XYZ file of C-alpha atoms in Angstrom:
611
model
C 15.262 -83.277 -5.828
C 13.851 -83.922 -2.555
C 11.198 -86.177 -1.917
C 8.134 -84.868 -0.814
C 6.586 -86.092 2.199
C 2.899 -86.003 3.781
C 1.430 -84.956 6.910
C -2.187 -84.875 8.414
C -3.765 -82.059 10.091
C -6.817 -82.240 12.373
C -9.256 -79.280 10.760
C -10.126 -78.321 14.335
C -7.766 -77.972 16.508
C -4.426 -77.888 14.218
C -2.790 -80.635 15.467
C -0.097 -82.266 12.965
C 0.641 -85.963 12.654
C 2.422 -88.604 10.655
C -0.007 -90.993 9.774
C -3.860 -91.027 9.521
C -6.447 -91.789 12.577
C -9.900 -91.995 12.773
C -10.224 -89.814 15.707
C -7.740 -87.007 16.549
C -5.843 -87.604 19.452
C -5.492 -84.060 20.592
C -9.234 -83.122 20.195
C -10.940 -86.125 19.857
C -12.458 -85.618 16.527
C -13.625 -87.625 14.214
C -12.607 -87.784 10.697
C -11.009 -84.274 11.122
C -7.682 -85.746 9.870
C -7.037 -84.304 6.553
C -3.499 -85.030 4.023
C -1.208 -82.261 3.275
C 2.001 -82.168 1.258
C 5.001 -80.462 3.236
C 6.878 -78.318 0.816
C 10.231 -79.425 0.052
C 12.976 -76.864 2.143
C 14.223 -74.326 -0.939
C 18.408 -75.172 -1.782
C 18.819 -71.586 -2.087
C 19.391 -69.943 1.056
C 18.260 -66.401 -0.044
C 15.165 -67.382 -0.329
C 13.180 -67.331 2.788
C 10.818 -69.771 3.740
C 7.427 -69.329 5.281
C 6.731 -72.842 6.786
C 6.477 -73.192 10.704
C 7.556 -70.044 12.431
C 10.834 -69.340 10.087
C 10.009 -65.698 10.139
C 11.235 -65.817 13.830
C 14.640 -66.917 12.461
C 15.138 -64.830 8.722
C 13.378 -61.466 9.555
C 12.067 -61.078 13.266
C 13.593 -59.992 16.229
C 17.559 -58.607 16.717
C 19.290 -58.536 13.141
C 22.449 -57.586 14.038
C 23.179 -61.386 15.403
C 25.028 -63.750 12.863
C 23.251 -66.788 11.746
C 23.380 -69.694 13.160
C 24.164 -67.714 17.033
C 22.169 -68.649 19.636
C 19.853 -65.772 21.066
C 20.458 -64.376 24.508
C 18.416 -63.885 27.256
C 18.408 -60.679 29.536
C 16.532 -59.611 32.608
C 12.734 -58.159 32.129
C 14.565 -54.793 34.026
C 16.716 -54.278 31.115
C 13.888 -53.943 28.572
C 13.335 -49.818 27.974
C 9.688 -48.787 29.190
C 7.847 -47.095 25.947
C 4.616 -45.418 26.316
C 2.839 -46.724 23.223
C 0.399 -44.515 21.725
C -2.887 -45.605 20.743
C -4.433 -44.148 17.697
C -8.141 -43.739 17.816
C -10.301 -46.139 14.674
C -12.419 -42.521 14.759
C -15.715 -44.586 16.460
C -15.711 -44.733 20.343
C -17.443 -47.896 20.459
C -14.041 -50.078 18.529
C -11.868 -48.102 20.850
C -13.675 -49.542 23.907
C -13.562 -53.094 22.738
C -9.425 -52.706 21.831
C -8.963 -51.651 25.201
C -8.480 -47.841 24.725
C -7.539 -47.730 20.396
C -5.836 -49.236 17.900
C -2.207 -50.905 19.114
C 0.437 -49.990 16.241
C 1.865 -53.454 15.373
C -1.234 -55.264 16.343
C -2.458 -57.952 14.949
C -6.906 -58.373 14.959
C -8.881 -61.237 13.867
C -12.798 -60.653 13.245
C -14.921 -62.644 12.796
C -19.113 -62.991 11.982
C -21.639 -64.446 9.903
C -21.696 -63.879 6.173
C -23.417 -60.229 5.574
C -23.286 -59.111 9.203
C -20.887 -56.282 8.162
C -17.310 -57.014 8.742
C -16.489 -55.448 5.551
C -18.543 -52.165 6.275
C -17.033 -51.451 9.544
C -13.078 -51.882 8.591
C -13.599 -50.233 5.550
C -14.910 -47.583 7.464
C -12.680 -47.295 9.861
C -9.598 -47.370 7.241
C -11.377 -44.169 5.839
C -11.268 -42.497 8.769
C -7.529 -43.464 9.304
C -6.758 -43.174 5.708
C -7.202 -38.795 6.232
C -3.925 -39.142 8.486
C -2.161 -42.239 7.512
C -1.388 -44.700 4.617
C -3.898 -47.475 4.418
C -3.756 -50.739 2.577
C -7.063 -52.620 1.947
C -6.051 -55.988 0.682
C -9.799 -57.616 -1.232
C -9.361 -60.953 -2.030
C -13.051 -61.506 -2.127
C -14.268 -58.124 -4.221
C -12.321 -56.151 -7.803
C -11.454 -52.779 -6.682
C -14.325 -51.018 -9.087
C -16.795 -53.414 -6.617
C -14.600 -51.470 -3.458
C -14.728 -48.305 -4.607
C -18.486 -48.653 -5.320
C -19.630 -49.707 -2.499
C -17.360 -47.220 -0.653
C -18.734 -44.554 -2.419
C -22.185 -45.606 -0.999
C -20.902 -45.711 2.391
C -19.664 -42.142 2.393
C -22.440 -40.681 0.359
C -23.274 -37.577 2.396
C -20.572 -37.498 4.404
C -17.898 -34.976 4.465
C -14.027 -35.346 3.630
C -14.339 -38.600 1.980
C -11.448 -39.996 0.893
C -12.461 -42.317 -1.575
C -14.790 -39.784 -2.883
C -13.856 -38.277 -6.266
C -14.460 -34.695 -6.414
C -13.942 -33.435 -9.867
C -16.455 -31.248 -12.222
C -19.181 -32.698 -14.564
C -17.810 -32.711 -18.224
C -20.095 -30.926 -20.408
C -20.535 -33.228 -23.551
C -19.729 -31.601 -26.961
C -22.698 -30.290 -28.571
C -21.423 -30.814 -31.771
C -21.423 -34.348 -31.632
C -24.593 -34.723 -29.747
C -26.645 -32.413 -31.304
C -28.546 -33.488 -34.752
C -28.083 -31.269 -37.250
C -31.232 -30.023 -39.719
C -29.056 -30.380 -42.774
C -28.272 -33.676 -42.515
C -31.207 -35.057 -42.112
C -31.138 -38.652 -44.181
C -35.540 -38.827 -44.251
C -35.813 -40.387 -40.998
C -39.050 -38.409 -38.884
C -37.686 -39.828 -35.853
C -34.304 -38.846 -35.718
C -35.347 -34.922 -36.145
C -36.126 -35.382 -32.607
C -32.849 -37.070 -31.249
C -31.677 -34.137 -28.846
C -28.233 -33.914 -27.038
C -28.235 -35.173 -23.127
C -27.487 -31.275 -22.415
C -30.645 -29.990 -23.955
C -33.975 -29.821 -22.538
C -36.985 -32.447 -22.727
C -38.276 -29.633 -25.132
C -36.352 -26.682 -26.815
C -38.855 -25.746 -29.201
C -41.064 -25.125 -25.594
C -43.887 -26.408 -24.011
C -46.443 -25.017 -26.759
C -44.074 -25.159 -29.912
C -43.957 -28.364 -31.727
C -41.573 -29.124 -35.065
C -43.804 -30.062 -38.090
C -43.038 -33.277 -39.397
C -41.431 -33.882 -41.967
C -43.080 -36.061 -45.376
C -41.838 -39.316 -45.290
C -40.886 -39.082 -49.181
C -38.893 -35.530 -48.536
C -35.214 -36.088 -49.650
C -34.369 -32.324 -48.377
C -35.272 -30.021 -46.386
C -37.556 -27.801 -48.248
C -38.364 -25.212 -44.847
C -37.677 -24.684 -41.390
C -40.220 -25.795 -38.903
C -41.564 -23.247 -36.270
C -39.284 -22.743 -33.303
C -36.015 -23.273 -34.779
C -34.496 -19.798 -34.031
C -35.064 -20.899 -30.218
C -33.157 -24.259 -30.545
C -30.363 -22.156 -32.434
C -30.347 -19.698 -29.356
C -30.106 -22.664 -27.049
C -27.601 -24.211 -29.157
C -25.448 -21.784 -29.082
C -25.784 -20.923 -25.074
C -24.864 -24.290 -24.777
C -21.497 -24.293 -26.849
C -20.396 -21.143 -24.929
C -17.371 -22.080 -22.759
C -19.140 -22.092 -19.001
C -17.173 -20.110 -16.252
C -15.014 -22.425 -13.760
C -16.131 -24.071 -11.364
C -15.123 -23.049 -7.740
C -14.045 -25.855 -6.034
C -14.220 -25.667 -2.019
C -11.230 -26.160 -0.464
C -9.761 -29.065 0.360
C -6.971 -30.349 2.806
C -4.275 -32.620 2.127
C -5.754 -35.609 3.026
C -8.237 -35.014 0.067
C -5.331 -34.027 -2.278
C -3.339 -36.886 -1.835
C -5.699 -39.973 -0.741
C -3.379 -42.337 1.242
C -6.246 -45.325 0.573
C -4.705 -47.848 -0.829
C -6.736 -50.885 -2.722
C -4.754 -53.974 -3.296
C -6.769 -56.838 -5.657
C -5.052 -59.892 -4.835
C -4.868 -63.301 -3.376
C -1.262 -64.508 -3.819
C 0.387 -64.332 -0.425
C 3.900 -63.310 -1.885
C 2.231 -59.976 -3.773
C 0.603 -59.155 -0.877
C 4.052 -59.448 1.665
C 5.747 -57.436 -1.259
C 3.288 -54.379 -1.316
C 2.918 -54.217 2.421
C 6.965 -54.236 2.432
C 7.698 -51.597 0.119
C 4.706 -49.474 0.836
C 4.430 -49.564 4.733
C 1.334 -48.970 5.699
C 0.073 -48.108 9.453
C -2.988 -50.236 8.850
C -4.046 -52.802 6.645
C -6.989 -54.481 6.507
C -7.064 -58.717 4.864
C -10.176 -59.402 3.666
C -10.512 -62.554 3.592
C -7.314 -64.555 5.478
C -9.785 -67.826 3.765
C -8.890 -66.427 0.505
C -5.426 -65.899 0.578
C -3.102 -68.833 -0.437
C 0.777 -69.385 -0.570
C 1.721 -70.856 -4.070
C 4.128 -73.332 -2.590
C 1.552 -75.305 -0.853
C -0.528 -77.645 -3.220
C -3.617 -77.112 -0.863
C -6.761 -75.268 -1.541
C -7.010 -71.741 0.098
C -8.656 -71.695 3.385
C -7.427 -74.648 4.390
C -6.079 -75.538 7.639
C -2.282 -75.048 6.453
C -3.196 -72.482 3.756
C -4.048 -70.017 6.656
C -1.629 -71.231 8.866
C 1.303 -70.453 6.571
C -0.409 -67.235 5.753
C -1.015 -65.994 8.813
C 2.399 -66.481 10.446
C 3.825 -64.686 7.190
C 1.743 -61.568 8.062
C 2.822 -61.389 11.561
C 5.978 -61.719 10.469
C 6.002 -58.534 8.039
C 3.983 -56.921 10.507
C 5.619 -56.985 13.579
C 8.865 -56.440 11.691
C 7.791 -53.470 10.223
C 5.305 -52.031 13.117
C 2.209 -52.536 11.008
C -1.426 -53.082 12.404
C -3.007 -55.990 10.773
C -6.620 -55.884 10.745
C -7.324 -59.668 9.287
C -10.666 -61.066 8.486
C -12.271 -64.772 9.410
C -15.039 -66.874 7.951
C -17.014 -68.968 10.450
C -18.300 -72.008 10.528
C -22.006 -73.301 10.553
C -21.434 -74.025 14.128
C -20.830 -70.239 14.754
C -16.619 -70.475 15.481
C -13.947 -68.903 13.427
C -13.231 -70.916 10.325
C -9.425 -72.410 9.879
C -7.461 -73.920 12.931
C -6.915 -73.083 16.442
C -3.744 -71.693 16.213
C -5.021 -69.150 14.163
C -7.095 -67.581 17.093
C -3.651 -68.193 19.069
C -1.397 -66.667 17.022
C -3.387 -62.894 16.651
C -2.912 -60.450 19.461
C -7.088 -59.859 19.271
C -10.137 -61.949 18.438
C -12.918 -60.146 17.752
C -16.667 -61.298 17.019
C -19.391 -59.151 14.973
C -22.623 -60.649 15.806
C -25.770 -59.912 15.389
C -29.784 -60.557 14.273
C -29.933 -59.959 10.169
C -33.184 -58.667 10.893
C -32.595 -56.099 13.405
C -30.610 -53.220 12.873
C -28.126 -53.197 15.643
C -24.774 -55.191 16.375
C -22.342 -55.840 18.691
C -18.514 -56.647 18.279
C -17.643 -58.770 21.125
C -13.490 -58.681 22.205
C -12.965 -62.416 22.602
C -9.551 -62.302 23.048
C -7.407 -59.040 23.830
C -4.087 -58.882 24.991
C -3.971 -54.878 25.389
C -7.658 -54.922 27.851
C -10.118 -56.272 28.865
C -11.879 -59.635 27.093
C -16.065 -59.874 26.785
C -16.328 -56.343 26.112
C -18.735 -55.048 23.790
C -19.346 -52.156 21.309
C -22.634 -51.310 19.702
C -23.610 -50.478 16.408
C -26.427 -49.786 14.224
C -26.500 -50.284 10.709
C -28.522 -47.610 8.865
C -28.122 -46.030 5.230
C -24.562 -44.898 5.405
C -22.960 -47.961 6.749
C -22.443 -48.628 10.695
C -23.559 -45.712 13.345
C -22.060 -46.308 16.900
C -24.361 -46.280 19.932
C -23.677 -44.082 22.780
C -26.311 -45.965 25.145
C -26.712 -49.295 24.101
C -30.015 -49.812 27.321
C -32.171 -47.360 25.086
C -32.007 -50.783 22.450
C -32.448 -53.240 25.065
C -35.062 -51.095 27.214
C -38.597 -51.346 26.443
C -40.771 -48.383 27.656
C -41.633 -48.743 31.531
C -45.174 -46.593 30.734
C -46.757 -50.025 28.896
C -45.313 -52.154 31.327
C -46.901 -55.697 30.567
C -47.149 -58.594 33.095
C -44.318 -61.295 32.812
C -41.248 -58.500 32.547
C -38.598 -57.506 34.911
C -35.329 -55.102 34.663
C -31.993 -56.306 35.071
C -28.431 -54.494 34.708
C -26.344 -57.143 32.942
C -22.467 -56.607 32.545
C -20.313 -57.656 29.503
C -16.825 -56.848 29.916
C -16.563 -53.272 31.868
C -19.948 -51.769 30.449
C -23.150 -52.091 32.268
C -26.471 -52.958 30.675
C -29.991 -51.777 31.440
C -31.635 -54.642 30.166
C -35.483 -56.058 30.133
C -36.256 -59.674 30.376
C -40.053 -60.990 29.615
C -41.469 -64.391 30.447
C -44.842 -66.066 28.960
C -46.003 -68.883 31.659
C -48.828 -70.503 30.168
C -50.735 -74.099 29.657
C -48.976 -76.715 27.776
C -50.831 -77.622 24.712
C -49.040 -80.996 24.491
C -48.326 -83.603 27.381
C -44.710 -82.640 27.545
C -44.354 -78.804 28.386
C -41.996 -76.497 26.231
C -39.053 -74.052 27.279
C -38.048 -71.698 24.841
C -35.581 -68.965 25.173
C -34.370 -65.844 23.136
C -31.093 -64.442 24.490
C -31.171 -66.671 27.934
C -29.004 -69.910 28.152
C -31.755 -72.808 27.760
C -30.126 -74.521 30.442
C -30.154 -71.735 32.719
C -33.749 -71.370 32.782
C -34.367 -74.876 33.140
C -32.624 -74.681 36.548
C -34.199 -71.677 37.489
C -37.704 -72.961 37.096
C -36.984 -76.747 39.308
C -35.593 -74.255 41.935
C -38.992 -72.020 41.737
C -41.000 -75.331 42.337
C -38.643 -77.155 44.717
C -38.031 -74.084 47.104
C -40.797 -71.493 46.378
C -43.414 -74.097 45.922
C -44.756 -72.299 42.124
C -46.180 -75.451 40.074
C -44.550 -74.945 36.801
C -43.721 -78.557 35.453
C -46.906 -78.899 33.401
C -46.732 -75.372 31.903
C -45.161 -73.710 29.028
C -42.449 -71.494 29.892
C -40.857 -68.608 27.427
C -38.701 -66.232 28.473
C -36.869 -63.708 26.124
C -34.326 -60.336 26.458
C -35.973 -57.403 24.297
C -33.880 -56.375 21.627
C -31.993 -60.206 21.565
C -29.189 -58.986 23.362
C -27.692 -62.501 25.021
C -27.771 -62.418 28.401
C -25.115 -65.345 29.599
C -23.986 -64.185 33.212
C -25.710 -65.697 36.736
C -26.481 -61.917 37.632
C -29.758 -62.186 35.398
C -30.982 -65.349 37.458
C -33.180 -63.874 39.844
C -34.722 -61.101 37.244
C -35.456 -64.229 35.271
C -37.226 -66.036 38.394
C -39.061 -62.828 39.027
C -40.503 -61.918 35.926
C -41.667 -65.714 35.420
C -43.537 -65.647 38.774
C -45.052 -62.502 37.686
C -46.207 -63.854 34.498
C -47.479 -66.921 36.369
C -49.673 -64.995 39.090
C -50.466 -62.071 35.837
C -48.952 -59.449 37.738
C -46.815 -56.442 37.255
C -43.674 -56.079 38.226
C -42.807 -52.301 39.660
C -41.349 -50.647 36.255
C -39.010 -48.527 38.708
C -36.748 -51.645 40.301
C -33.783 -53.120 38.928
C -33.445 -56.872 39.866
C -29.936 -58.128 40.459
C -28.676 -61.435 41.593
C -27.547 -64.967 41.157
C -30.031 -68.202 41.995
C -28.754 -71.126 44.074
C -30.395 -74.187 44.038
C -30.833 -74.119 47.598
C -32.941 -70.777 46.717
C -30.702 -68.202 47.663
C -29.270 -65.659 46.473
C -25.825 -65.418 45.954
C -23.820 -61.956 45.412
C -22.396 -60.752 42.104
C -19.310 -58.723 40.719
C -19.308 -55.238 39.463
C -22.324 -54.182 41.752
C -22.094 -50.821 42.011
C -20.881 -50.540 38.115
C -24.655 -51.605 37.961
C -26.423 -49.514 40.478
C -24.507 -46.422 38.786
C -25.922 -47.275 35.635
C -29.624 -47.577 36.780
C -29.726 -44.567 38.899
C -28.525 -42.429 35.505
C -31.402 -44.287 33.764
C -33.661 -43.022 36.397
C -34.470 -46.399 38.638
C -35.640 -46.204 41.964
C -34.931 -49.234 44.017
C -33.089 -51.692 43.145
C -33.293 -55.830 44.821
C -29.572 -56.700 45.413
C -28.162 -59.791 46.834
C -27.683 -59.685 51.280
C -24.075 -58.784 52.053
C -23.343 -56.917 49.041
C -23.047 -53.135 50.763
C -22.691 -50.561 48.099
C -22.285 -47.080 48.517
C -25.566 -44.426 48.460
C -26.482 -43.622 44.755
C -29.845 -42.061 45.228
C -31.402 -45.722 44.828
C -33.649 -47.479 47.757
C -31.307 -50.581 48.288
C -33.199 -54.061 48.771
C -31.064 -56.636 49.991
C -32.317 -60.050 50.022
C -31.382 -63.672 50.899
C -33.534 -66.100 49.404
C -35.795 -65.917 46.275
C -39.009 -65.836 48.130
C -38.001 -62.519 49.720
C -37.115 -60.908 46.383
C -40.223 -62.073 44.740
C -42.605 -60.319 47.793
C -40.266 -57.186 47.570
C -40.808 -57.023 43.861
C -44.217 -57.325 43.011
C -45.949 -54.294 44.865
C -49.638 -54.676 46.439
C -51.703 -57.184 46.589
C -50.088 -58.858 43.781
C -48.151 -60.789 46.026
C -50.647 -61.352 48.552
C -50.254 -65.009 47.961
C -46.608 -64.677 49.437
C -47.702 -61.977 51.976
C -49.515 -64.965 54.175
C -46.308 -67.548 53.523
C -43.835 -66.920 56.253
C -40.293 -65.521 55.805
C -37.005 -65.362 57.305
C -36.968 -68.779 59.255
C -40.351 -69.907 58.960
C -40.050 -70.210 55.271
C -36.951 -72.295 55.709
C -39.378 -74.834 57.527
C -41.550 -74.214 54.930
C -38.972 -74.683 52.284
C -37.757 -77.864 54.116
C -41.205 -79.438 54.481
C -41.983 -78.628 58.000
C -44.795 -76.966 56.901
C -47.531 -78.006 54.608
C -46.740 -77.026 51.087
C -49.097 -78.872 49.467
C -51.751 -75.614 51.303
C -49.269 -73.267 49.476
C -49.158 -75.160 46.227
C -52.399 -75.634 45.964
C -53.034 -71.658 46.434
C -51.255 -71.181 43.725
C -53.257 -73.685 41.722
C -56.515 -72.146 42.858
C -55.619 -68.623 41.661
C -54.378 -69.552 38.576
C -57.572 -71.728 37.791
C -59.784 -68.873 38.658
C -57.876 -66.073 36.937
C -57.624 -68.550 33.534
C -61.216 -69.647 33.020
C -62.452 -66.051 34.318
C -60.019 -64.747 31.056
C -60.695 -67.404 28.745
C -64.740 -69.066 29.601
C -64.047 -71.241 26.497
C -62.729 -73.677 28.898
């Protein structure tokens, strides 16, 4: 017998070693190391092994080669072009974030916070793939009466359900049901125990049985009513005529939905083997576990091991692999690094819990494009996609408030309508606060030294909040300047014209610096029904029906934004190269500041004479 041996395994990044270290020397960790027993290699050679990447070498790739010869390489020319054909999940949004539809022989990771819907969406999607193709849903988390249930409450009302059993209420035997006069054992209440199939009533809403004496051994006369409840009786135990079933395809005939209760790794390789399915969905990979390892399931080698078995079977067999991921409390994936490596897709499901929309984000896609985004809301019947996601993030331009401002953000190939608002106001404590919902923290924090430093807007002894409506995150540099703007405008009070779009990236010199995918933008808030739009100078995009702004520093956008006299205070600063003197301290700022001071004190105590 062969002696078993030990390894350690860094739980973040994957990294195997021989001995034990305090900190991981591949990701710098600490304590991260944890034992694991390597598996003893198997003296029969029939059986394969699933350690490492063996399935490269007993199942994958050429079989015709003999064992043991070394593979060949040929020229990229030599490999046959194939046009692979996509097949469509049946929701538009999914299809956008996998690059065009589901890649047969695919392999998709998804992950998302406990209860965000993981489960609703694939099991969703493998009904609507399930009424052309065979299906395998692998639970290793829920029995398959706990499946069907709450599949069943995803398709109520829906038509052509799969999973939905569609066969004729049995009529219960009367006979059995029914209590019967003659046998009555001197009990008053069980004269009244009627069948489930008879009315509340049968004697009728006015006609009442007389009770019986509670010393009556028989029954001695027939109560009032009883030639009704013999009438109803026997209407009831006449044979009623067929049902007429409507008619139904072959899909609904013969359900190709598979349900597969199980966690053992080697049951689940031998279903999807004999039964080759197009899809299959693995939910959880965390709960799967190989019975040769001694580790727990969801362990760092536990879904190592699994996971390279399941590509194995499924890019042997041309099966799409739909496999889902626990995260951690930090927000990331659960299980090791490689894991996200070894899947062709990484997709994220996140979300609020207490709003009704989400978005699956494509982390990782090797058949298009990564960051892109699909939106869903979650009502009764499960997930509902979202043709125009800006109607979510939008907020209505006729209530207008001070503080807000419109910007297009991008994420992936799909533009954004989105509206950011900012709350400037005095700092209750000595140290002022900057809180953000859906803006990077950091981001605003450099944002608001460049408003004081270049524009001259006193800011470091105020409270700051700014938030996107609808808690959409907003990560990219284009939303800089609509963040500047709308923070200025909630500093002076004013309004921000409803009808301009606001697009651009802050330097800390105070410029403003160009962006991609501008007209992607401009496009999307001319169909929204925008009017101008503030772009960054040198950025020349072609005519859309917009009035195009283009500006060069921050102090021009701001004046160009905020119509009337609302910026009157920037309408007597100079521009173009005066307010680079004025920027550079050529000038006297402290005139400028302090105009900004005087406003603000006025406009405060005139609101708020308490102080």
């Amino acid at each position: 017998m062969p002696k078993q041996r030990t390894q350690y395994i860094c739980d973040e990044c994957g990294a195997e070693f021989p001995q034990w270290f305090g900190k991981c020397p591949a990701c710098d960790t600490y304590g991260s190391l944890t034992e694991q027993v390597v598996p003893a290699t198997s003296s029969n050679p029939s059986r394969p092994s699933l350690s490492g990447n063996s399935w490269m070498r007993e199942g994958g790739g050429d079989q015709n080669k003999s064992e043991g010869q070394p593979r060949s390489s040929f020229k990229l020319s030599q490999i046959a072009e194939q046009s692979i054909a996509r097949c469509s999940s049946g929701y538009g949004e999914m299809d956008r974030v996998l690059g065009g539809g589901i890649v047969p022989g695919s392999l998709v990771l998804i992950g998302g916070e406990p209860g965000i819907g993981k489960s609703t969406l694939l099991l969703q999607v493998a009904r609507n793939l399930a009424l052309d193709h065979r299906i395998l849903y692998v639970s290793g988390e829920e029995s398959g009466l706990q499946v069907k249930l709450r599949a069943q409450r995803l398709i109520s009302g829906v038509d052509n359900g799969v999973l939905e059993e569609e066969t004729p209420p049995e009529i219960p035997e009367i006979a059995d049901e029914t209590v019967k006069i003659e046998e009555f054992n001197g009990k008053e209440e069980e004269l009244f125990t009627l069948s489930p199939a008879l009315p509340e009533n049968p004697f009728g809403p006015d006609l009442v049985p007389e009770p019986l004496r509670e010393n009556d051994n028989q029954l001695t006369h027939q109560p009032e009513g009883m030639e009704q409840l013999e009438e109803t009786q026997a209407t009831l135990e006449t044979p009623p005529e067929p049902v007429k079933q409507p008619a139904t395809t072959q899909s609904q005939e013969e359900p190709r939905f598979y349900l597969l209760p199980e966690t053992d790794l080697e049951e689940i390789l031998r279903e999807l083997e004999s039964l080759k399915p197009y899809l299959a969905v693995i939910d959880s990979i965390q709960t799967i576990y190989f019975p040769s390892l001694t580790s727990a399931p969801g362990s760092v080698a536990q879904v190592r091991e699994c996971t390279s078995a399941l590509m194995q079977v499924a890019k042997r067999e041309n099966i799409t692999l739909f496999i889902v991921g626990h995260v951690t409390k930090e927000g990331g994936i659960a299980g090791p690094r490689v894991l996200e490596h070894l899947v062709d897709t990484v997709l994220f499901f996140e979300g609020d819990r207490f709003a009704s929309h989400r978005l699956l984000r494509s982390m990782k896609n090797r058949f298009g494009a990564t960051h892109e985004i699909g939106v869903f809301e979650m009502v009764a019947n499960g997930l509902k996609e979202v043709a125009n996601p800006s109607e979510l993030f939008l907020g209505s331009r006729d209530d207008f408030s001070s503080g807000s401002s419109t910007i297009v953000a991008c994420e992936g190939t799909r533009p954004i309508v989105v509206e950011l608002q900012a709350l400037v106001s005095p700092a209750s404590f000595g140290s002022p606060r900057r809180a953000t919902t859906g803006i990077d923290s950091n981001r605003l924090v450099q944002i608001l030294a460049v408003l004081e430093k270049r524009v001259g807007v006193p800011l470091s002894k105020l409270d700051t909040y700014v938030s996107s409506v609808g808690g959409l995150n907003v990560s990219e540099p284009a939303a800089d300047l609509g963040v500047a703007i709308a923070v200025v405008a909630s500093f002076r009070d004013r309004i921000v014209d409803p009808h301009t779009v606001i697009i651009g990236e802050v330097g800390l010199g105070g410029q403003v610096r160009p962006v991609s995918q501008l007209e992607l933008r401009l496009r999307e808030a001319a169909k929204l029904g925008f009017k101008r739009a503030i772009v960054p100078h040198g950025q020349n995009p072609p005519d859309l029906g917009l009035e195009v702004i283009s500006v060069s520093k921050v102090l021009d956008a701001i004046i160009e934004a905020i119509p009337g006299p609302a910026n009157q205070a920037f309408a007597e600063t100079p521009t173009s190269e005066e307010s680079s003197t004025l920027v550079a301290g050529e000038t006297n700022v402290d005139n400028f500041v302090n105009e900004f001071d005087d406003d603000f004190d006025d406009d405060f105590e005139s609101e708020n004479p308490v102080f």
